[in-house]
Coordinates of C-alpha atoms in Angstrom, one line a residue:
Chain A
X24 CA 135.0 125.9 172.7
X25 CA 137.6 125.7 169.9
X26 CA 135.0 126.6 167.1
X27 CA 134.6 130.0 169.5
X28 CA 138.1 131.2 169.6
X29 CA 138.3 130.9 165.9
X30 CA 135.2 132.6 165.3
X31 CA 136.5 135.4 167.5
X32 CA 139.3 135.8 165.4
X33 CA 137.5 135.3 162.1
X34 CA 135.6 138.4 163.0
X35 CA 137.7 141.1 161.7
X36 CA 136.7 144.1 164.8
X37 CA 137.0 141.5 167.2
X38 CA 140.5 140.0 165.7
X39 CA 142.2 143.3 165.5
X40 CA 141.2 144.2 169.2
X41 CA 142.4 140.9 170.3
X42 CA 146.1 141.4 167.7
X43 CA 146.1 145.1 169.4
X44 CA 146.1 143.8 173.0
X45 CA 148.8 141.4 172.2
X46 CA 151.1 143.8 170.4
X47 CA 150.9 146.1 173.8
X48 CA 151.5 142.7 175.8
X49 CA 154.6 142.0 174.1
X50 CA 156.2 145.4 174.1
X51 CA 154.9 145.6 178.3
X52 CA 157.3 142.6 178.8
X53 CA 159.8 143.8 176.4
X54 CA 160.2 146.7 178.6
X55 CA 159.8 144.9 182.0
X56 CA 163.4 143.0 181.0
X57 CA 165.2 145.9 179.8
X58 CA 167.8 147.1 182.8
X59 CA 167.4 150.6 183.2
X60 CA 170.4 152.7 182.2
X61 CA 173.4 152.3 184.9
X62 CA 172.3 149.2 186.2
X63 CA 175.0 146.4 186.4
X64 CA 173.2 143.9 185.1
X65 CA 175.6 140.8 185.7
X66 CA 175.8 141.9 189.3
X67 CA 171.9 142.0 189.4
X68 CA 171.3 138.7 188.0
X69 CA 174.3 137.0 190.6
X70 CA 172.1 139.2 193.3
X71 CA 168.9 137.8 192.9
X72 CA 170.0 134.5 192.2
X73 CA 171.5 134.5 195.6
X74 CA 168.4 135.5 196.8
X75 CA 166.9 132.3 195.7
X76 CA 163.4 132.9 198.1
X77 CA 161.7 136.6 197.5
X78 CA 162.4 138.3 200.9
X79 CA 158.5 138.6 201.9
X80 CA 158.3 142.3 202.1
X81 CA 158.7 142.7 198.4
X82 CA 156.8 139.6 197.4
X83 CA 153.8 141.5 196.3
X84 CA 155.5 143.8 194.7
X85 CA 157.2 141.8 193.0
X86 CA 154.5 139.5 191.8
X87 CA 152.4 142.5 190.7
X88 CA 155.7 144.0 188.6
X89 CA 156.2 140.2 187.3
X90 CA 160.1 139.9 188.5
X91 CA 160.7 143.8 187.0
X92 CA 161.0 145.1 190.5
X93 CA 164.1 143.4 191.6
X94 CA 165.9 143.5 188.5
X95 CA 165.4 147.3 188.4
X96 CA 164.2 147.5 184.9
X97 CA 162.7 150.5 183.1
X98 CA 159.0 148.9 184.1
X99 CA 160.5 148.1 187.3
X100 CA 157.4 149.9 189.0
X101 CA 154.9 148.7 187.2
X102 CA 151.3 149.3 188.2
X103 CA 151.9 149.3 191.3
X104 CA 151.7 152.9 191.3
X105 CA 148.9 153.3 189.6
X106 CA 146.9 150.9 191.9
X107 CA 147.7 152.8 195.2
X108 CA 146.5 156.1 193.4
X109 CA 143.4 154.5 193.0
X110 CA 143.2 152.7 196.1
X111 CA 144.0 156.5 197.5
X112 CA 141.3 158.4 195.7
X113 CA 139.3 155.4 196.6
X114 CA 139.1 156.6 200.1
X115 CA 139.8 159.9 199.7
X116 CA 136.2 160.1 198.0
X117 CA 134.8 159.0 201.2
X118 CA 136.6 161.8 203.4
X119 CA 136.4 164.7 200.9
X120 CA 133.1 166.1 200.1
X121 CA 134.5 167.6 197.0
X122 CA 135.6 164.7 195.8
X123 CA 132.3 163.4 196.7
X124 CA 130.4 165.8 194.8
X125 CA 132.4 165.1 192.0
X126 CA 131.8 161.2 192.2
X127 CA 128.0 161.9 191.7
X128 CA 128.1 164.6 189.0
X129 CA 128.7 161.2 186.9
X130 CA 130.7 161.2 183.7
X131 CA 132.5 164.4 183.8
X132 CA 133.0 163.8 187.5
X133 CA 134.6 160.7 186.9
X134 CA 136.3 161.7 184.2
X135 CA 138.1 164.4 186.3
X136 CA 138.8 162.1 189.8
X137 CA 140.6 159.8 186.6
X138 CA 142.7 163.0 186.0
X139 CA 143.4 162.9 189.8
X140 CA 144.5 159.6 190.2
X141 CA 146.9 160.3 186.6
X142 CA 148.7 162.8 188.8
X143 CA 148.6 161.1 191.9
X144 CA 150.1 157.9 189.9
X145 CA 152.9 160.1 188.9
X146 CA 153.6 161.9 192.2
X147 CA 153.5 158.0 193.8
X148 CA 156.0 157.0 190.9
X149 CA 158.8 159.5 191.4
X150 CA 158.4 158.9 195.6
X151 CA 158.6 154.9 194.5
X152 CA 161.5 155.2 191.9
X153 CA 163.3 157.2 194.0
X154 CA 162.9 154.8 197.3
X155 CA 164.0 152.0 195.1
X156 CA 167.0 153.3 193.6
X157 CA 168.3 154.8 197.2
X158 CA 167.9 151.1 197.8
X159 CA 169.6 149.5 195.4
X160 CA 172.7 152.4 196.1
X161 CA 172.6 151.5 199.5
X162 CA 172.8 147.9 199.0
X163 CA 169.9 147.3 200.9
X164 CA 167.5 146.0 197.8
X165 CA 168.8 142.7 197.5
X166 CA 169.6 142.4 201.1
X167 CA 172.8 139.7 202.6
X168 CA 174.6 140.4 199.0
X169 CA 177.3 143.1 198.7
X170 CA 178.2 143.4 194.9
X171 CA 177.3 146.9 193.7
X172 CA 174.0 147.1 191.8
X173 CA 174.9 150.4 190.1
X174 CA 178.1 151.3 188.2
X175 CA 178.3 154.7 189.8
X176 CA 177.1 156.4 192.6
X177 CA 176.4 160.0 191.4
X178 CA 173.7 161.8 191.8
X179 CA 173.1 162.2 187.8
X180 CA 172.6 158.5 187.5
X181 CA 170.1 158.4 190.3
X182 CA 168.2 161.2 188.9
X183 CA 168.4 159.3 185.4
X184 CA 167.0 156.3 187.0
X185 CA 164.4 157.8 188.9
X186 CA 163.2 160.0 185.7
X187 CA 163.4 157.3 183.3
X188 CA 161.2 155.3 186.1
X189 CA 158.8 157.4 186.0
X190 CA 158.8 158.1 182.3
X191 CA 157.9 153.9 182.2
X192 CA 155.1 154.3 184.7
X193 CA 153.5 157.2 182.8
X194 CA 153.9 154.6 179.4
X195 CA 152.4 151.5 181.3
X196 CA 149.3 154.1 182.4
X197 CA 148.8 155.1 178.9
X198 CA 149.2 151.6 177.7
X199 CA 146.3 150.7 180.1
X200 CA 144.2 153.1 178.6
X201 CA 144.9 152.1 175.4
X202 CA 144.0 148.8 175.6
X203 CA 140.9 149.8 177.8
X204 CA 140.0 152.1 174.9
X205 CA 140.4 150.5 172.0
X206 CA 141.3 146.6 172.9
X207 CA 139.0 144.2 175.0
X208 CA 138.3 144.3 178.9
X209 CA 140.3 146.8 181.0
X210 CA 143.8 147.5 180.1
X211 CA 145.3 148.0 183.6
X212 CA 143.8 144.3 185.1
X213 CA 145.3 142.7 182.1
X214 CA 148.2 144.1 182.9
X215 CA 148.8 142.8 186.0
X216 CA 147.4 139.7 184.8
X217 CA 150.5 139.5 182.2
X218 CA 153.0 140.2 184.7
X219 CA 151.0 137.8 187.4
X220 CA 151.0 134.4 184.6
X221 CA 154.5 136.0 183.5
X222 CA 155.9 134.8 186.6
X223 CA 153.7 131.4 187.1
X224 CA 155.7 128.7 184.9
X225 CA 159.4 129.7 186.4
X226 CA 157.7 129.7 190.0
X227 CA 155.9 126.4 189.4
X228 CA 159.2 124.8 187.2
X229 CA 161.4 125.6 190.6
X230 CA 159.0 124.0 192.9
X231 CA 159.1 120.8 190.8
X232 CA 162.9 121.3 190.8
X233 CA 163.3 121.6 194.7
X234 CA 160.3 119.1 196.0
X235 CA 160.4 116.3 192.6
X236 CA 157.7 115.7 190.5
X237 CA 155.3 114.1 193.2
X238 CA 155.3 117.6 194.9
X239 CA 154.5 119.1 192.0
X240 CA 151.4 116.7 190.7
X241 CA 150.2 117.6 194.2
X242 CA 150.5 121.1 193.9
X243 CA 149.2 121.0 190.6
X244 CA 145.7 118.8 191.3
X245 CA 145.1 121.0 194.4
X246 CA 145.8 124.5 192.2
X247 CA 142.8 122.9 189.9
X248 CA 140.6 122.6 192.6
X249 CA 141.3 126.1 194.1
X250 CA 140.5 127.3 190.2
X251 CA 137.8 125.4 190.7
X252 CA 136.5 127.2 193.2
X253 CA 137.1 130.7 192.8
X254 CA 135.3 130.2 189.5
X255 CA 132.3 128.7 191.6
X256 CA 132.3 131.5 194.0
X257 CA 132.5 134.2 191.3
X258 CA 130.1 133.3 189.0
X259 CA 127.7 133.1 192.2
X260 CA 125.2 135.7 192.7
X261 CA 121.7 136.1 194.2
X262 CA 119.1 137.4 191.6
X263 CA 116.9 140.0 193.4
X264 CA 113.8 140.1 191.1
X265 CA 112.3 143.8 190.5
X266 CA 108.8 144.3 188.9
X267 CA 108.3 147.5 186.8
X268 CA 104.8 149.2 186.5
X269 CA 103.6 149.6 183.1
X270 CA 103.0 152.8 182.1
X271 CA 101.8 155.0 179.4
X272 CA 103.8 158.1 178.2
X273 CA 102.1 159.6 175.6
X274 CA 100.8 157.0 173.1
X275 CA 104.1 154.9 174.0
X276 CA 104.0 152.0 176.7
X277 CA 106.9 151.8 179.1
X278 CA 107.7 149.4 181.6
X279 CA 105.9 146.2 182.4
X280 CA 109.1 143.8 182.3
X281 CA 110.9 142.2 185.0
X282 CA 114.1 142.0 185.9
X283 CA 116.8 141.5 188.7
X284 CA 119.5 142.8 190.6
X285 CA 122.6 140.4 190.8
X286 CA 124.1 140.8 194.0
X287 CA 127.4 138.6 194.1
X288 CA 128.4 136.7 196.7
X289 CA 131.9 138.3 196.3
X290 CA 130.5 141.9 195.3
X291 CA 134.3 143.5 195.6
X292 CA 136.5 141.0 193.9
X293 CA 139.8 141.4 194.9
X294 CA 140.8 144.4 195.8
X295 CA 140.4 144.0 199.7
X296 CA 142.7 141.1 199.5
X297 CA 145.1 144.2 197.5
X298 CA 144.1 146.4 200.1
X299 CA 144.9 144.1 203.4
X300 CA 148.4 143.1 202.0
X301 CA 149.6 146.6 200.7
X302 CA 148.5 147.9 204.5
X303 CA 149.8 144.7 206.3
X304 CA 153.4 145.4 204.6
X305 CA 153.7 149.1 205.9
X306 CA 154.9 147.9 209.2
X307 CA 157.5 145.5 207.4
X308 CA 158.4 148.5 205.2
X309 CA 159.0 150.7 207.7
X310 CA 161.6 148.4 210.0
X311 CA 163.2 148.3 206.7
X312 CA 164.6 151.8 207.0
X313 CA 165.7 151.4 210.5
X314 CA 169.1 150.2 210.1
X315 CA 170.2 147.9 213.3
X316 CA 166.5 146.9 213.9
X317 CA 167.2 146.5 217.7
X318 CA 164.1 148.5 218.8
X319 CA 161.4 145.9 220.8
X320 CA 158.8 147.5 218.2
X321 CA 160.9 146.5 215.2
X322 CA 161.9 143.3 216.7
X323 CA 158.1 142.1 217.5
X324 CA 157.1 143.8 213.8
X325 CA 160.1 141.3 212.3
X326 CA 158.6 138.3 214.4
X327 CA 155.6 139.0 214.0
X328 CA 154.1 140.7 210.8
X329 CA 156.7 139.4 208.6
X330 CA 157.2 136.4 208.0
X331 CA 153.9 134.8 206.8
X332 CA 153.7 131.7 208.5
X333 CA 152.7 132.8 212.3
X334 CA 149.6 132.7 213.4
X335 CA 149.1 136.7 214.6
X336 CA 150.0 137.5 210.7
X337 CA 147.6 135.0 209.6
X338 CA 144.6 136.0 212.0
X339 CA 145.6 139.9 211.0
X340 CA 145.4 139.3 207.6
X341 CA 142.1 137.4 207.9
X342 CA 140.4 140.1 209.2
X343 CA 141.6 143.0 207.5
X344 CA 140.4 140.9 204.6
X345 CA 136.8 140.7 206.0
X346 CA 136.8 144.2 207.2
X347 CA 137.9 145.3 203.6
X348 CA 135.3 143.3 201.9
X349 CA 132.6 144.9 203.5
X350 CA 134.1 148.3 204.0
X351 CA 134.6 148.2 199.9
X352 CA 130.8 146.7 199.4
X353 CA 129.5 149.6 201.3
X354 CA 131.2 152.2 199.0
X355 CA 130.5 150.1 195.5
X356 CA 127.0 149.1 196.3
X357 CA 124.6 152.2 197.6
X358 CA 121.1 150.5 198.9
X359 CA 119.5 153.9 199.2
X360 CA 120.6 155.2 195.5
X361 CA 119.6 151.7 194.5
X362 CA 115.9 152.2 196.1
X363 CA 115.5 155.9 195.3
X364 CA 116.1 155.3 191.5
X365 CA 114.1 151.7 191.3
X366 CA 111.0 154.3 193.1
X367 CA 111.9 156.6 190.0
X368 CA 111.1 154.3 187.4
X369 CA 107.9 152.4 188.7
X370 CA 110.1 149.2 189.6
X371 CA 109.6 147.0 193.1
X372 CA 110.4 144.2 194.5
X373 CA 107.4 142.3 194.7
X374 CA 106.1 141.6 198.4
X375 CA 108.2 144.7 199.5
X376 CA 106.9 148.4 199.4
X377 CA 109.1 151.0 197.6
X378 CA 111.3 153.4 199.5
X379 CA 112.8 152.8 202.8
X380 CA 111.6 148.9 203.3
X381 CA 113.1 148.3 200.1
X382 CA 116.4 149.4 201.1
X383 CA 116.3 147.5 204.1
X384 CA 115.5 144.7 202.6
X385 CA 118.9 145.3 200.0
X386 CA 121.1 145.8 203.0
X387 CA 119.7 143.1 204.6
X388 CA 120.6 140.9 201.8
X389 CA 123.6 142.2 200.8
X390 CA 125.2 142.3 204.2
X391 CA 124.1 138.5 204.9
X392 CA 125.4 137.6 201.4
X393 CA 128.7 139.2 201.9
X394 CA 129.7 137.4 204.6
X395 CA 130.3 134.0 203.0
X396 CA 132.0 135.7 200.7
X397 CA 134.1 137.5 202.6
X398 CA 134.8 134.3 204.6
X399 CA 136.0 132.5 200.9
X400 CA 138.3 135.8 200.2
X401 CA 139.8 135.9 203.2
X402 CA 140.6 131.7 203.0
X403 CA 141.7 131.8 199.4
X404 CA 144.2 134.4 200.8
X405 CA 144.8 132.6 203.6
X406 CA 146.2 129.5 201.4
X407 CA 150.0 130.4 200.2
X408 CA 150.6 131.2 204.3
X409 CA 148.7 128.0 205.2
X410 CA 150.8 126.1 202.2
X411 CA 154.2 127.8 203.8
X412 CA 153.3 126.2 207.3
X413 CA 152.6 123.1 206.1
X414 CA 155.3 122.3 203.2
X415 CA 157.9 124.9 203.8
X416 CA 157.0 126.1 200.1
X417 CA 158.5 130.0 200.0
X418 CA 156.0 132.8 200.0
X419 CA 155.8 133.0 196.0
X420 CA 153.6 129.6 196.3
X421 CA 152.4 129.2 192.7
X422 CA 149.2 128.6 193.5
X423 CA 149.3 131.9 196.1
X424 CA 145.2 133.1 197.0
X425 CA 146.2 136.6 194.7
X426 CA 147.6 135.1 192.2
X427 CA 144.6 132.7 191.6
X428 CA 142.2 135.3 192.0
X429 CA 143.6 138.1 190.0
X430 CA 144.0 135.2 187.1
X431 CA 140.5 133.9 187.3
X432 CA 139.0 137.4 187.8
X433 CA 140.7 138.9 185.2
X434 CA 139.9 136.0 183.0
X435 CA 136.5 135.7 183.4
X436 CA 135.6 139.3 183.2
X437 CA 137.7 139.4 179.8
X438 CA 136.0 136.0 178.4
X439 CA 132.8 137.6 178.8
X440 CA 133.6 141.0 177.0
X441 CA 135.0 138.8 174.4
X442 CA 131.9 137.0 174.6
X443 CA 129.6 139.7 174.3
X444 CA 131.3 141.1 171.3
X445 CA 130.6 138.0 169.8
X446 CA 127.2 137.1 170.4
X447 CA 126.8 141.0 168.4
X448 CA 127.2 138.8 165.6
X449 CA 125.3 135.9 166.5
X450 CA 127.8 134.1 167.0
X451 CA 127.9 130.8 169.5
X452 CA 129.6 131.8 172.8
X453 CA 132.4 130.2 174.9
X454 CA 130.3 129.8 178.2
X455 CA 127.0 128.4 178.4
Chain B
X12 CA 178.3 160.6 173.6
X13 CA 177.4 159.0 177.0
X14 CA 176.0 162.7 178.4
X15 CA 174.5 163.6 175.0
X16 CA 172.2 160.4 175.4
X17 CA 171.5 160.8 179.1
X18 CA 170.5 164.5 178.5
X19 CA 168.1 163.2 175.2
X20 CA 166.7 160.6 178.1
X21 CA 166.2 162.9 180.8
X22 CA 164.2 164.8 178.0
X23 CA 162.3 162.6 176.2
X24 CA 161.3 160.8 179.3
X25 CA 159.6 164.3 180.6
X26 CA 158.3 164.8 177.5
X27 CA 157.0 161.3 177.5
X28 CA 155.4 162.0 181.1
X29 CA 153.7 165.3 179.9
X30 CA 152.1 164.0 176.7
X31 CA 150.5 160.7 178.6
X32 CA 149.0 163.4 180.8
X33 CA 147.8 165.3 177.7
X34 CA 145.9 162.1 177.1
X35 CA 142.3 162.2 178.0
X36 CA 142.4 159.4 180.9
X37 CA 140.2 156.3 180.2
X38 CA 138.4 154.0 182.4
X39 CA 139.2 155.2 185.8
X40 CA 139.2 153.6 189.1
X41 CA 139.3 150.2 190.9
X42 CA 136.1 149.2 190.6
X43 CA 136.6 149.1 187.0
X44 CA 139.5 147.1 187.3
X45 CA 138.8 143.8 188.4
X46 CA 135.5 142.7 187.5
X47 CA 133.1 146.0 188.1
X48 CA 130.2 146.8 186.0
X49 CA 131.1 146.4 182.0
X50 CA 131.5 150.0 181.1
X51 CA 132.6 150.5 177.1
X52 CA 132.3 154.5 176.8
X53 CA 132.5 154.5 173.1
X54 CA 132.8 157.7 171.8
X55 CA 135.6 157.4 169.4
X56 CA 139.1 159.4 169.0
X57 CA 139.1 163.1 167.9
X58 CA 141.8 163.9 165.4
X59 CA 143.8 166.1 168.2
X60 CA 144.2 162.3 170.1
X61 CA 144.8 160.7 167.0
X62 CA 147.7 163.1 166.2
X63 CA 149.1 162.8 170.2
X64 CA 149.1 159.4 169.5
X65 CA 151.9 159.8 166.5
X66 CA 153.4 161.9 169.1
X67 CA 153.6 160.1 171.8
X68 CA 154.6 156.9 169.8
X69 CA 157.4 159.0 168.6
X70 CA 158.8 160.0 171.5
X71 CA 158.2 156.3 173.3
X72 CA 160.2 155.0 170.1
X73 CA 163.0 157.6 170.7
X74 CA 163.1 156.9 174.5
X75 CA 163.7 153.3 174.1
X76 CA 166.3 153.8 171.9
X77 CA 167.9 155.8 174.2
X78 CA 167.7 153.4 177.0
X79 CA 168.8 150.5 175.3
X80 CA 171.5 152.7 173.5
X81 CA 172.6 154.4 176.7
X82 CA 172.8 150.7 178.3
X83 CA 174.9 149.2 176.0
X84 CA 177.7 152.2 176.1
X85 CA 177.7 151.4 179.9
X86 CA 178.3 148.1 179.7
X87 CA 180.7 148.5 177.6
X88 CA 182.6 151.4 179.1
X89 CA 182.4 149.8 182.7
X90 CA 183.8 146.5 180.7
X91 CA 181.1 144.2 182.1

């Protein structure tokens, strides 16, 4: 495992990818502690010290911007932005036939729906930056503490703020691309990875300061086992094995191998666990702007969508998360493309006729497989809630379901580029 | 000196926004993101992105500068 690591960095392409990434990393967090200019930073830090306990409408935010959000730095969006874009075109792709079009004209296609989401980050950052910093004027960021976050309250500072915002979310996009381009894995997941792990020691180091250090053994021995098992269920897939006919072209011989399609158990990773909690804290968001919150709506929203630990949140969450999983597989995974182009090239699955029975038979499969997995994304989720319930623990649980899996996705899917750029070179792996 | 470096930021950070854009965008969408099919489209920077790099570096280097810069006169003309 050891030997591994050094040989990755013994190979020169490899160790200046890996230096590259790191570089980025450390000028990302650089920027996600420096204040923005006419913050007063004393105030902040008194502010959000106050605070103690993330208020739980911001907690994902905030765990995705690693702490920037709050402390209104220049990365104070983070990739947030850039995430909903996606999550936007995502379903816009559906709806549109345009867009559609443009999804299966391939590369160029894809290259110009990119340029859509670039814009659409953009648009989403100025909207963001400019609902944050209203906030913060209004007093209403840091909520139940009245010192002033901002020296002045001129327009001309908000408008700096809000440029200078965006400015950062158009430098962490183009970081993201940098590191997808020339570093390892993709830039904007390791990203949010950084500002994910960036926020895991203090979060675990106040636990152990609040509950003792039996608590935190606990917490620590069950976190294992939950690491445990997302690496269990995401290494799991079902091998579908496909035949291909030999055949001559020429005087060349194609074909005649077999291979398989891996279907995983949790085919769409984590982003319906993304999608269910950026949807599940509109509601929350919106009885935010209503001032008195004396409406019954925005008094049953507060009771009930809110505050993680009752059961209608829970039970809401939980099947979102389902309904996401498979809505998400559906898009992803195309049986009938699958079919058509296995039909193309002389492959089968053995025992099942090409065409339409074959495509049965891979939404058969894949809808039966998905629903254990769905079931394990929507119970990892359900665990920082469940933990809140039980031990009183605040909504930033350490070992929180997203968290976990954006780590161990991330991770994993990193390792094995790593991986694969080693074994170019013959090189002895760090999984077996 | 204050509005001289706000009006520098207000510039450099548009200028900032418009030459990411001027970047060809790489690796696009979700699925790519978090554990999708390995995609490494290799096909190497043309000198016109090389040079937009030195650019954009520039400008990024000139931006911080002004934030920090623009930070510390605040702090130190609002005497906190």
């Amino acid at each position: 495992m050891l030997g591994a690591f050094v040989n990755a960095f013994r190979t020169p392409d490899l160790r200046r990818k890996l230096l590259f990434v790191l570089a980025i990393i450390v000028i990302f967090r650089l920027g996600s502690q420096l204040p923005s200019p006419g913050v007063n930073v004393s105030n902040v830090r008194e502010c959000v010290a106050q605070l103690e306990s993330n208020s739980g409408v911001y907690g994902l935010i905030n765990l995705f911007s690693g702490g920037a959000l709050l402390q209104l730095t220049v990365f104070a969006l983070g990739i947030m932005p850039y995430i909903t874009a996606s999550i936007i075109l995502q379903l816009l792709v559906v709806v549109i036939p345009r867009l559609e079009a443009l999804k299966k004209e391939g590369q160029a296609g894809q290259a110009k729906i990119t340029q859509y989401t670039r814009y659409l980050t953009l648009a989403l950052a100025i909207l963001q930056a400019t609902g944050i910093v209203a906030l913060a004027r209004g007093g209403q960021l840091l909520q139940g503490c009245t010192l002033p976050l901002l020296y002045d309250d001129g327009v001309q500072t908000m408008l700096t703020m809000v440029i200078t915002m965006t400015a950062g979310t158009a430098i962490i996009m183009w970081f993201g691309e940098l590191i997808t381009d020339r570093g390892i894995g993709n830039g904007m997941s390791i990203l949010i990875f950084t500002q994910v792990v960036a926020t895991f020691p203090s979060a675990l180091w106040q636990l152990k300061e609040e509950r003792g250090w039996d608590v935190f053994g606990m917490v620590l021995v069950i976190g294992m086992v939950i690491i445990a098992v997302v690496i269990f269920m995401e290494q799991g897939q079902r091998r579908i094995p496909v035949q291909y006919a030999r055949r001559m072209v020429g005087r060349r011989m194609y074909g005649g191998s077999s291979t398989y399609i891996p279907l995983k158990v949790n085919q769409a990773g984590i982003i319906p666990v993304i999608f269910a909690s950026s949807l599940l804290y509109l509601p929350a968001l919106a009885t935010q702007f209503d001032q008195d919150q004396s409406s019954s709506v925005a008094q049953w929203i507060q009771a009930h969508l809110v505050s993680g630990d009752h059961p209608i949140y829970m039970a809401v969450y939980f099947a979102m998360i389902i309904f996401f999983t498979y809505f998400y597989v559906a898009i992803t995974f195309n049986p009938q493309e699958v079919a058509d182009n296995m039909k193309k090239y002389g492959g089968f699955i053995p025992g099942i006729r090409a065409g339409k029975p074959t495509e049965e038979y891979l939404s058969y499969v894949l809808s039966r497989i998905t629903a254990p997995g769905a079931t394990y994304l929507g119970l990892i989720a359900l665990i920082p809630l469940i933990a809140l319930a039980l031990v009183n623990a605040n909504q930033n649980f350490p070992f929180g379901g997203t968290s976990i899996l954006i780590m161990v996705g991330v991770a994993l899917d990193t390792v094995k580029q790593i991986e694969s750029q080693l074994q170019q070179r013959n090189y002895e792996g760090f999984l077996r | 000196m204050i509005i001289t470096l706000t009006v520098l930021l207000v510039l450099t950070s548009l200028l900032l926004t418009l030459l990411v854009l001027l970047h060809k965008g790489r690796g696009g969408g979700l699925s790519d993101m978090f554990g999708g099919g390995m995609s490494s489209g290799l096909g190497g920077s043309s000198v016109a992105e090389r040079n937009l790099d030195r650019i954009t570096i520039g400008a990024g280097v000139i931006w911080f500068a002004c934030v920090v810069a623009l930070g510390l006169l605040l702090k130190i003309e609002h005497g906190g």
